[in-house]
Amino acid sequence: ETGVTQSPTHLIKTRGQQVTLRCSSQSGHNTVSWYQQALGQGPQFIFQYYREEENGRGNFPPRFSGLQFPNYSSELNVNALELDDSALYLCASSDTGTSAGELFFGEGSRLTVL
Amino acid sequence: DAKTTQPPSMDCAEGRAANLPCNHSTISGNEYVYWYRQIHSQGPQYIIHGLKNNETNEMASLIITEDRKSSTLILPHATLRDTAVYYCIVTRTGANSKLTFGKGITLSVRP
């Protein structure tokens, strides 16, 4: 149990729709990262937020966007969904006061795009 | 971040030590070696990390070669619950570090 919670756990959308995924970070953690994990692959870094500002982005298009709130909870928004967006989306939190490579992951939100 | 190479799979008997290898020949001096694992249908879990010295915690031991070009994660007494995908990752520490996961190594612990 990492203390990182994500919602919803599963959802189904159709191509072209928009989706919002939510994450509640572990208490005391001020940095949140989002990852996309396609079936059979390792997680791929989408972006990271620190103190409500985007602080690093992977190779994902602008239709992937995020927010971090003052209480350090976070959202991942994906617009104009494509079939290839079907994946497990993982949220991870960390405290910049400790080793930043040590991330605490949630259980993920599994998105299916039809 | 330096790339890592892991064999795709391995197995070991329950109660025996599991030794998981990782090659990272292009590692830089300021890069650490991290290990995470992912049990089916769960998020990745941090195991251990190190720079150049061997490290041990309650979960595992990490052995890094002197030239730092490879490392081995050791689970001293593997159990069925250790069946998972294990990722070896090399990264700098810092506020904007991102983890680059490969495909990892699938460890199957057999009864």
Coordinates of N, CA and C in Angstrom, one line a residue:
Chain A
E1 N 0.9 -1.2 0.0 CA 0.0 0.0 0.0 C 0.9 1.2 0.0
T2 N 0.8 2.0 -1.1 CA 1.7 3.2 -1.2 C 1.1 4.4 -0.8
G3 N -0.2 4.5 -0.6 CA -0.9 5.7 -0.3 C -1.2 6.6 -1.5
V4 N -0.9 6.1 -2.7 CA -1.3 6.8 -3.9 C -2.5 6.1 -4.5
T5 N -3.6 6.9 -4.6 CA -4.8 6.3 -5.1 C -5.2 7.0 -6.4
Q6 N -5.8 6.1 -7.3 CA -6.2 6.6 -8.6 C -7.6 6.2 -8.9
S7 N -8.3 7.1 -9.6 CA -9.7 6.8 -10.0 C -9.9 7.3 -11.4
P8 N -10.8 6.7 -12.2 CA -11.4 5.4 -11.9 C -10.4 4.3 -12.1
T9 N -10.7 3.1 -11.7 CA -9.8 1.9 -11.9 C -10.0 1.4 -13.3
H10 N -11.1 1.4 -13.9 CA -11.4 1.0 -15.2 C -12.4 1.9 -15.9
L11 N -12.2 2.2 -17.2 CA -13.2 2.9 -17.9 C -13.1 2.6 -19.4
I12 N -14.2 2.8 -20.1 CA -14.2 2.6 -21.5 C -14.7 3.9 -22.2
K13 N -14.0 4.3 -23.2 CA -14.4 5.4 -24.0 C -14.4 5.1 -25.5
T14 N -15.0 6.0 -26.3 CA -14.9 5.8 -27.7 C -14.0 6.8 -28.3
R15 N -13.5 6.4 -29.5 CA -12.5 7.3 -30.2 C -13.1 8.7 -30.4
G16 N -12.2 9.7 -30.1 CA -12.7 11.1 -30.2 C -13.1 11.7 -28.9
Q17 N -13.5 10.9 -28.0 CA -13.9 11.4 -26.7 C -12.7 12.0 -25.9
Q18 N -13.1 12.6 -24.7 CA -12.1 13.1 -23.8 C -12.2 12.3 -22.5
V19 N -11.1 12.2 -21.8 CA -11.1 11.5 -20.5 C -10.3 12.3 -19.5
T20 N -10.7 12.2 -18.2 CA -9.9 12.8 -17.1 C -9.7 11.7 -16.1
L21 N -8.4 11.5 -15.8 CA -8.0 10.5 -14.7 C -7.5 11.3 -13.5
R22 N -7.8 10.7 -12.4 CA -7.4 11.4 -11.1 C -6.5 10.7 -10.3
C23 N -5.7 11.4 -9.5 CA -4.7 10.8 -8.7 C -4.5 11.6 -7.4
S24 N -4.5 10.9 -6.3 CA -4.2 11.5 -5.0 C -2.9 11.0 -4.5
S25 N -2.0 11.9 -4.3 CA -0.6 11.6 -4.0 C -0.5 11.1 -2.5
Q26 N 0.6 10.5 -2.3 CA 0.9 10.1 -0.9 C 1.2 11.4 -0.1
S27 N 0.7 11.4 1.2 CA 0.8 12.5 2.0 C 2.3 13.0 2.1
G28 N 2.5 14.3 1.9 CA 3.8 14.9 2.1 C 4.6 14.9 0.8
H29 N 4.0 14.3 -0.3 CA 4.7 14.3 -1.6 C 4.3 15.5 -2.4
N30 N 5.3 16.2 -3.0 CA 5.0 17.4 -3.8 C 5.2 17.2 -5.3
T31 N 5.6 16.1 -5.7 CA 5.8 15.8 -7.1 C 5.0 14.6 -7.6
V32 N 4.4 14.8 -8.7 CA 3.6 13.7 -9.3 C 4.0 13.5 -10.7
S33 N 4.1 12.3 -11.1 CA 4.4 11.9 -12.5 C 3.3 11.0 -13.0
W34 N 3.1 11.0 -14.3 CA 2.2 10.2 -15.0 C 2.9 9.3 -16.0
Y35 N 2.5 8.0 -16.1 CA 3.0 7.1 -17.0 C 1.9 6.4 -17.8
Q36 N 2.2 6.0 -19.0 CA 1.3 5.2 -19.8 C 2.0 3.8 -20.0
Q37 N 1.2 2.8 -19.8 CA 1.8 1.4 -19.9 C 0.9 0.6 -20.9
A38 N 1.3 0.4 -22.1 CA 0.6 -0.4 -23.1 C 0.8 -1.9 -22.7
L39 N -0.1 -2.7 -23.2 CA 0.0 -4.1 -22.8 C 1.3 -4.7 -23.3
G40 N 2.0 -5.4 -22.3 CA 3.2 -6.1 -22.6 C 4.5 -5.2 -22.7
Q41 N 4.3 -3.9 -22.4 CA 5.4 -3.0 -22.4 C 5.7 -2.4 -21.0
G42 N 6.8 -1.8 -20.8 CA 7.1 -1.1 -19.6 C 6.4 0.3 -19.6
P43 N 6.2 0.9 -18.4 CA 5.6 2.2 -18.4 C 6.4 3.2 -19.1
Q44 N 5.7 4.2 -19.8 CA 6.4 5.3 -20.5 C 6.0 6.6 -19.9
F45 N 7.0 7.4 -19.6 CA 6.8 8.7 -18.9 C 6.0 9.7 -19.8
I46 N 5.0 10.2 -19.2 CA 4.2 11.2 -19.9 C 4.6 12.6 -19.5
F47 N 4.5 13.0 -18.2 CA 5.0 14.2 -17.7 C 5.0 14.2 -16.2
Q48 N 5.6 15.2 -15.7 CA 5.8 15.4 -14.2 C 5.4 16.8 -13.8
Y49 N 4.8 16.9 -12.6 CA 4.4 18.2 -12.1 C 5.0 18.4 -10.7
Y50 N 5.5 19.6 -10.5 CA 6.1 20.0 -9.2 C 5.5 21.3 -8.9
R51 N 4.9 21.4 -7.7 CA 4.4 22.7 -7.3 C 3.5 23.3 -8.3
E52 N 2.6 22.5 -8.9 CA 1.5 22.9 -9.8 C 2.0 23.3 -11.2
E53 N 3.3 23.1 -11.5 CA 3.9 23.4 -12.8 C 4.4 22.2 -13.5
E54 N 4.2 22.1 -14.8 CA 4.8 21.0 -15.5 C 6.3 21.1 -15.5
N55 N 6.9 20.0 -15.1 CA 8.4 20.0 -14.9 C 9.0 18.8 -15.6
G56 N 8.8 18.7 -16.9 CA 9.4 17.6 -17.6 C 8.3 16.9 -18.3
R57 N 8.5 16.6 -19.6 CA 7.5 15.9 -20.4 C 8.2 14.9 -21.3
G58 N 7.5 13.8 -21.5 CA 8.0 12.7 -22.4 C 7.5 13.0 -23.8
N59 N 7.6 12.0 -24.7 CA 7.3 12.1 -26.1 C 5.8 11.9 -26.3
F60 N 5.0 12.7 -25.7 CA 3.5 12.6 -25.9 C 3.0 13.9 -26.5
P61 N 1.9 13.8 -27.3 CA 1.4 15.0 -28.0 C 0.7 15.9 -27.0
P62 N 0.4 17.2 -27.4 CA -0.3 18.2 -26.5 C -1.7 17.8 -26.1
R63 N -2.3 16.8 -26.8 CA -3.6 16.4 -26.3 C -3.6 15.7 -25.0
F64 N -2.4 15.3 -24.5 CA -2.2 14.8 -23.2 C -1.8 16.0 -22.3
S65 N -2.6 16.3 -21.3 CA -2.4 17.5 -20.5 C -2.6 17.1 -19.0
G66 N -2.1 17.9 -18.1 CA -2.3 17.6 -16.7 C -2.5 18.8 -15.9
L67 N -2.8 18.6 -14.6 CA -3.0 19.6 -13.6 C -2.5 19.0 -12.3
Q68 N -1.9 19.9 -11.5 CA -1.6 19.5 -10.1 C -2.2 20.6 -9.2
F69 N -2.9 20.2 -8.2 CA -3.6 21.1 -7.3 C -2.8 21.4 -6.1
P70 N -3.2 22.5 -5.4 CA -2.4 22.9 -4.2 C -2.3 21.8 -3.1
N71 N -3.3 20.8 -3.1 CA -3.2 19.7 -2.2 C -2.4 18.6 -2.7
Y72 N -1.7 18.8 -3.9 CA -0.8 17.9 -4.6 C -1.6 16.8 -5.3
S73 N -2.9 16.8 -5.3 CA -3.6 15.8 -6.1 C -3.4 16.2 -7.6
S74 N -3.8 15.3 -8.5 CA -3.4 15.6 -9.9 C -4.5 15.0 -10.8
E75 N -4.5 15.6 -12.0 CA -5.4 15.0 -13.1 C -4.6 14.8 -14.4
L76 N -4.9 13.8 -15.1 CA -4.4 13.6 -16.5 C -5.6 13.7 -17.4
N77 N -5.5 14.6 -18.4 CA -6.6 14.8 -19.3 C -6.0 14.3 -20.7
V78 N -6.9 13.6 -21.4 CA -6.5 13.2 -22.8 C -7.7 13.6 -23.7
N79 N -7.4 14.4 -24.7 CA -8.4 14.8 -25.6 C -8.3 14.0 -26.9
A80 N -9.4 14.0 -27.6 CA -9.5 13.3 -29.0 C -8.9 11.9 -28.9
L81 N -9.5 11.1 -28.1 CA -8.9 9.8 -27.8 C -8.7 9.0 -29.1
E82 N -7.6 8.2 -29.2 CA -7.3 7.3 -30.3 C -7.3 5.9 -29.7
L83 N -7.4 5.0 -30.6 CA -7.4 3.6 -30.2 C -6.1 3.2 -29.5
D84 N -5.0 3.8 -29.9 CA -3.7 3.5 -29.3 C -3.6 4.1 -27.9
D85 N -4.5 4.9 -27.5 CA -4.5 5.4 -26.1 C -4.9 4.4 -25.1
S86 N -5.4 3.3 -25.6 CA -5.8 2.2 -24.7 C -4.6 1.7 -23.9
A87 N -4.6 1.8 -22.6 CA -3.4 1.5 -21.8 C -3.8 1.6 -20.3
L88 N -2.8 1.2 -19.5 CA -2.9 1.4 -18.1 C -2.2 2.7 -17.8
Y89 N -2.8 3.6 -17.1 CA -2.2 4.9 -16.8 C -1.9 4.9 -15.3
L90 N -0.6 5.2 -15.1 CA -0.1 5.1 -13.7 C 0.3 6.5 -13.2
C91 N -0.1 6.7 -12.0 CA 0.4 8.0 -11.3 C 1.4 7.6 -10.3
A92 N 2.4 8.4 -10.1 CA 3.5 8.2 -9.2 C 3.8 9.4 -8.4
S93 N 4.0 9.4 -7.1 CA 4.3 10.5 -6.4 C 5.7 10.4 -5.7
S94 N 6.3 11.5 -5.4 CA 7.6 11.5 -4.8 C 7.8 12.8 -4.0
D95 N 8.7 12.8 -3.1 CA 9.1 14.0 -2.4 C 10.4 14.4 -2.8
T96 N 10.5 15.6 -3.3 CA 11.8 16.1 -3.8 C 12.8 16.2 -2.7
G97 N 12.4 16.1 -1.5 CA 13.4 16.2 -0.4 C 14.1 14.9 -0.2
T98 N 13.6 13.8 -0.9 CA 14.4 12.6 -0.9 C 14.8 12.2 -2.3
S99 N 15.4 11.0 -2.4 CA 15.8 10.6 -3.7 C 14.7 10.7 -4.7
A100 N 14.8 11.5 -5.8 CA 13.7 11.7 -6.7 C 13.4 10.4 -7.5
G101 N 14.3 9.5 -7.6 CA 14.1 8.3 -8.4 C 13.2 7.3 -7.7
E102 N 13.0 7.5 -6.4 CA 12.2 6.6 -5.7 C 10.7 7.1 -5.8
L103 N 10.0 6.5 -6.7 CA 8.6 6.8 -6.9 C 7.7 5.8 -6.2
F104 N 6.5 6.3 -5.8 CA 5.5 5.5 -5.2 C 4.3 5.5 -6.2
F105 N 4.0 4.4 -6.8 CA 3.0 4.3 -7.8 C 1.6 3.9 -7.2
G106 N 0.6 4.4 -7.9 CA -0.7 3.9 -7.6 C -1.0 2.6 -8.4
E107 N -2.2 2.1 -8.3 CA -2.6 0.8 -9.0 C -2.9 1.0 -10.5
G108 N -3.2 2.3 -10.8 CA -3.4 2.6 -12.2 C -4.9 2.7 -12.6
S109 N -5.1 3.3 -13.7 CA -6.5 3.4 -14.3 C -6.4 2.8 -15.7
R110 N -7.2 1.8 -15.9 CA -7.1 1.1 -17.2 C -8.1 1.6 -18.1
L111 N -7.6 2.2 -19.2 CA -8.5 2.9 -20.2 C -8.6 2.0 -21.4
T112 N -9.8 1.8 -21.9 CA -10.0 1.1 -23.1 C -10.7 2.1 -24.1
V113 N -10.2 2.2 -25.3 CA -10.8 3.1 -26.3 C -11.3 2.2 -27.4
L114 N -12.6 2.4 -27.7 CA -13.2 1.6 -28.7 C -13.5 2.4 -30.0
Chain B
D1 N 19.4 9.4 -20.0 CA 19.7 8.3 -19.2 C 20.2 7.2 -19.9
A2 N 21.2 6.5 -19.3 CA 21.8 5.3 -20.0 C 20.7 4.2 -20.1
K3 N 20.9 3.4 -21.2 CA 20.0 2.3 -21.4 C 20.4 1.1 -20.7
T4 N 19.5 0.2 -20.4 CA 19.8 -1.0 -19.7 C 19.4 -2.2 -20.6
T5 N 20.0 -3.3 -20.4 CA 19.7 -4.5 -21.1 C 19.4 -5.6 -20.1
Q6 N 18.3 -6.3 -20.2 CA 17.9 -7.4 -19.3 C 17.5 -8.6 -20.1
P7 N 17.8 -9.8 -19.7 CA 17.2 -11.0 -20.4 C 15.7 -10.9 -20.2
P8 N 14.9 -11.5 -21.2 CA 13.5 -11.3 -21.1 C 12.8 -12.1 -19.9
S9 N 13.4 -13.2 -19.5 CA 12.8 -14.0 -18.5 C 13.8 -14.9 -17.8
M10 N 13.4 -15.4 -16.6 CA 14.1 -16.4 -15.9 C 13.2 -17.0 -14.9
D11 N 13.6 -18.2 -14.4 CA 12.8 -18.7 -13.3 C 13.8 -19.3 -12.2
C12 N 13.2 -19.5 -11.0 CA 14.0 -20.1 -10.0 C 13.0 -20.8 -9.1
A13 N 13.6 -21.7 -8.3 CA 12.7 -22.5 -7.3 C 12.5 -21.7 -6.1
E14 N 11.3 -21.9 -5.5 CA 10.9 -21.3 -4.3 C 11.9 -21.6 -3.2
G15 N 12.3 -20.6 -2.4 CA 13.3 -20.8 -1.3 C 14.7 -20.6 -1.8
R16 N 15.0 -20.6 -3.1 CA 16.3 -20.4 -3.6 C 16.5 -18.9 -3.9
A17 N 17.8 -18.5 -4.0 CA 18.1 -17.2 -4.4 C 17.8 -16.9 -5.9
A18 N 17.3 -15.8 -6.1 CA 17.1 -15.3 -7.5 C 18.1 -14.2 -7.8
N19 N 18.9 -14.4 -8.8 CA 19.9 -13.4 -9.2 C 19.5 -12.9 -10.6
L20 N 19.1 -11.6 -10.6 CA 18.6 -11.0 -11.8 C 19.7 -10.0 -12.4
P21 N 20.2 -10.3 -13.6 CA 21.2 -9.5 -14.1 C 20.7 -8.3 -14.9
C22 N 21.6 -7.3 -15.0 CA 21.3 -6.1 -15.8 C 22.6 -5.5 -16.3
N23 N 22.6 -5.2 -17.6 CA 23.8 -4.5 -18.2 C 23.5 -3.0 -18.4
H24 N 24.4 -2.2 -18.1 CA 24.2 -0.7 -18.3 C 25.6 -0.1 -18.6
S25 N 26.1 -0.5 -19.8 CA 27.5 -0.2 -20.1 C 27.8 1.3 -20.4
T26 N 26.7 2.0 -20.6 CA 26.9 3.5 -20.9 C 26.6 4.4 -19.7
I27 N 26.5 3.8 -18.6 CA 26.2 4.5 -17.4 C 27.2 5.7 -17.1
S28 N 26.6 6.8 -16.7 CA 27.5 8.0 -16.4 C 27.8 8.0 -14.9
G29 N 28.8 8.8 -14.6 CA 29.2 8.9 -13.2 C 28.2 9.3 -12.2
N30 N 27.2 10.1 -12.7 CA 26.2 10.7 -11.8 C 24.9 9.9 -11.9
E31 N 24.9 8.8 -12.5 CA 23.6 8.0 -12.6 C 23.6 6.8 -11.6
Y32 N 22.4 6.6 -11.1 CA 22.2 5.6 -10.1 C 21.5 4.4 -10.9
V33 N 21.6 3.2 -10.2 CA 20.9 2.1 -10.7 C 19.7 1.8 -9.8
Y34 N 18.5 1.8 -10.3 CA 17.3 1.5 -9.6 C 16.7 0.2 -10.0
W35 N 16.0 -0.4 -9.1 CA 15.3 -1.6 -9.4 C 13.8 -1.4 -8.9
Y36 N 12.9 -1.7 -9.8 CA 11.5 -1.7 -9.5 C 10.9 -3.1 -9.9
R37 N 9.8 -3.5 -9.3 CA 9.1 -4.6 -9.8 C 7.6 -4.4 -10.0
Q38 N 7.0 -5.1 -10.8 CA 5.6 -5.0 -11.1 C 4.9 -6.3 -11.1
I39 N 4.1 -6.5 -10.0 CA 3.3 -7.7 -9.9 C 2.1 -7.5 -10.8
H40 N 1.6 -8.6 -11.4 CA 0.5 -8.5 -12.3 C -0.6 -7.7 -11.8
S41 N -1.1 -6.7 -12.7 CA -2.2 -5.9 -12.4 C -2.0 -4.9 -11.2
Q42 N -0.7 -4.7 -10.9 CA -0.4 -3.7 -9.9 C 0.5 -2.6 -10.4
G43 N 0.7 -1.5 -9.7 CA 1.7 -0.5 -10.1 C 3.1 -1.0 -9.7
P44 N 4.1 -0.4 -10.4 CA 5.5 -0.8 -10.0 C 5.8 -0.4 -8.6
Q45 N 6.7 -1.2 -8.0 CA 7.0 -1.1 -6.6 C 8.6 -0.9 -6.6
Y46 N 9.0 0.1 -5.8 CA 10.4 0.4 -5.7 C 11.0 -0.8 -4.8
I47 N 12.2 -1.2 -5.3 CA 12.9 -2.3 -4.5 C 14.2 -1.7 -3.8
I48 N 15.1 -1.1 -4.6 CA 16.4 -0.7 -4.1 C 17.1 0.1 -5.1
H49 N 18.1 0.9 -4.7 CA 18.9 1.6 -5.7 C 20.3 1.8 -5.1
G50 N 21.3 2.1 -6.0 CA 22.6 2.2 -5.6 C 23.4 3.0 -6.6
L51 N 24.6 3.5 -6.2 CA 25.5 4.3 -7.1 C 26.7 3.5 -7.4
K52 N 27.4 3.1 -6.5 CA 28.6 2.2 -6.8 C 28.9 1.2 -5.7
N53 N 28.4 1.4 -4.5 CA 28.5 0.4 -3.5 C 27.4 -0.6 -3.5
N54 N 27.7 -1.8 -3.0 CA 26.6 -2.8 -2.9 C 25.6 -2.3 -1.8
E55 N 24.3 -2.6 -2.0 CA 23.3 -2.1 -1.1 C 22.4 -3.3 -0.7
T56 N 21.9 -3.3 0.5 CA 21.0 -4.3 1.0 C 19.9 -3.7 1.8
N57 N 18.7 -4.1 1.6 CA 17.5 -3.7 2.4 C 16.7 -5.0 2.7
E58 N 15.5 -4.8 3.3 CA 14.7 -5.9 3.7 C 14.2 -6.7 2.5
M59 N 14.2 -6.1 1.4 CA 13.7 -6.9 0.2 C 14.7 -7.6 -0.6
A60 N 15.9 -6.9 -0.8 CA 16.9 -7.5 -1.7 C 18.3 -6.9 -1.5
S61 N 19.2 -7.4 -2.3 CA 20.6 -6.9 -2.3 C 20.9 -6.5 -3.7
L62 N 21.6 -5.4 -3.9 CA 22.1 -5.0 -5.2 C 23.6 -5.0 -5.2
I63 N 24.1 -5.7 -6.2 CA 25.5 -5.8 -6.4 C 25.9 -5.1 -7.7
I64 N 26.7 -4.1 -7.6 CA 27.2 -3.3 -8.8 C 28.6 -3.6 -9.0
T65 N 29.0 -3.9 -10.2 CA 30.4 -4.2 -10.5 C 31.2 -3.0 -10.4
E66 N 32.5 -3.2 -10.2 CA 33.4 -2.1 -9.9 C 33.4 -1.1 -11.1
D67 N 33.3 -1.5 -12.3 CA 33.3 -0.6 -13.4 C 31.9 0.0 -13.7
R68 N 30.9 -0.5 -12.9 CA 29.5 0.0 -12.9 C 28.8 -0.3 -14.2
K69 N 29.3 -1.2 -15.0 CA 28.7 -1.4 -16.3 C 27.6 -2.5 -16.2
S70 N 27.5 -3.2 -15.0 CA 26.5 -4.1 -14.8 C 26.1 -4.3 -13.4
S71 N 25.0 -4.9 -13.1 CA 24.6 -5.1 -11.7 C 23.7 -6.3 -11.6
T72 N 23.5 -6.8 -10.4 CA 22.7 -8.0 -10.1 C 21.8 -7.7 -9.0
L73 N 20.5 -7.9 -9.1 CA 19.6 -7.9 -8.0 C 19.4 -9.3 -7.5
I74 N 19.6 -9.4 -6.2 CA 19.5 -10.7 -5.5 C 18.3 -10.7 -4.6
L75 N 17.4 -11.6 -4.8 CA 16.3 -11.9 -3.9 C 16.8 -13.2 -3.1
P76 N 17.1 -13.1 -1.9 CA 17.9 -14.2 -1.2 C 17.1 -15.5 -1.0
H77 N 15.8 -15.3 -0.8 CA 14.9 -16.5 -0.6 C 13.6 -16.3 -1.4
A78 N 13.6 -16.6 -2.6 CA 12.4 -16.2 -3.5 C 11.2 -17.0 -3.0
T79 N 10.1 -16.3 -3.0 CA 8.8 -16.9 -2.7 C 7.9 -16.8 -4.0
L80 N 6.7 -17.5 -3.9 CA 5.8 -17.4 -5.1 C 5.4 -15.9 -5.3
R81 N 5.3 -15.2 -4.2 CA 4.8 -13.8 -4.3 C 5.9 -12.9 -5.0
D82 N 7.1 -13.4 -5.2 CA 8.1 -12.6 -5.9 C 8.0 -12.7 -7.5
T83 N 7.0 -13.6 -7.9 CA 6.8 -13.7 -9.4 C 6.3 -12.3 -9.9
A84 N 7.1 -11.7 -10.8 CA 6.8 -10.4 -11.2 C 7.7 -10.0 -12.4
V85 N 7.5 -8.8 -13.0 CA 8.4 -8.2 -13.9 C 9.3 -7.3 -13.2
Y86 N 10.6 -7.4 -13.3 CA 11.6 -6.6 -12.6 C 12.3 -5.7 -13.6
Y87 N 12.3 -4.4 -13.3 CA 12.8 -3.4 -14.2 C 14.1 -2.9 -13.5
C88 N 15.2 -2.9 -14.3 CA 16.4 -2.2 -14.0 C 16.5 -0.9 -14.7
I89 N 16.7 0.2 -14.0 CA 16.6 1.6 -14.5 C 17.8 2.3 -14.1
V90 N 18.4 3.1 -15.0 CA 19.5 4.0 -14.7 C 19.0 5.4 -14.9
T91 N 19.2 6.2 -13.9 CA 18.8 7.6 -13.9 C 19.5 8.5 -13.0
R92 N 19.6 9.8 -13.3 CA 20.1 10.8 -12.4 C 19.0 11.1 -11.3
T93 N 19.4 11.4 -10.1 CA 18.5 11.9 -9.2 C 18.4 13.4 -9.3
G94 N 17.2 13.9 -9.0 CA 17.0 15.3 -9.2 C 15.5 15.5 -9.3
A95 N 15.0 16.8 -9.1 CA 13.6 17.0 -9.1 C 12.9 16.7 -10.4
N96 N 13.6 16.7 -11.5 CA 12.9 16.4 -12.7 C 13.3 15.1 -13.4
S97 N 13.8 14.2 -12.5 CA 14.2 12.9 -13.1 C 12.9 12.1 -13.6
K98 N 13.0 11.5 -14.7 CA 12.0 10.6 -15.1 C 12.5 9.2 -15.3
L99 N 11.7 8.2 -15.1 CA 12.2 6.9 -15.2 C 11.9 6.4 -16.6
T100 N 12.9 5.8 -17.2 CA 12.8 5.1 -18.5 C 12.8 3.6 -18.3
F101 N 11.6 3.1 -18.4 CA 11.4 1.6 -18.2 C 11.6 0.9 -19.5
G102 N 12.4 -0.2 -19.5 CA 12.4 -1.1 -20.6 C 11.3 -2.1 -20.5
K103 N 11.5 -3.3 -21.0 CA 10.5 -4.4 -20.9 C 10.7 -5.2 -19.6
G104 N 11.9 -5.0 -19.0 CA 12.1 -5.7 -17.8 C 12.4 -7.2 -18.0
I105 N 12.6 -7.9 -16.9 CA 12.8 -9.3 -16.9 C 11.6 -10.0 -16.1
T106 N 11.0 -11.0 -16.7 CA 9.9 -11.7 -16.0 C 10.5 -12.8 -15.2
L107 N 10.4 -12.7 -13.9 CA 10.8 -13.7 -13.0 C 9.6 -14.6 -12.6
S108 N 9.8 -15.9 -12.8 CA 8.8 -16.9 -12.4 C 9.4 -17.7 -11.3
V109 N 8.7 -17.7 -10.2 CA 9.2 -18.6 -9.1 C 8.3 -19.8 -9.0
R110 N 8.9 -21.0 -9.2 CA 8.2 -22.2 -9.2 C 8.2 -22.9 -7.9
P111 N 7.1 -23.6 -7.5 CA 7.0 -24.3 -6.2 C 8.1 -25.3 -6.1

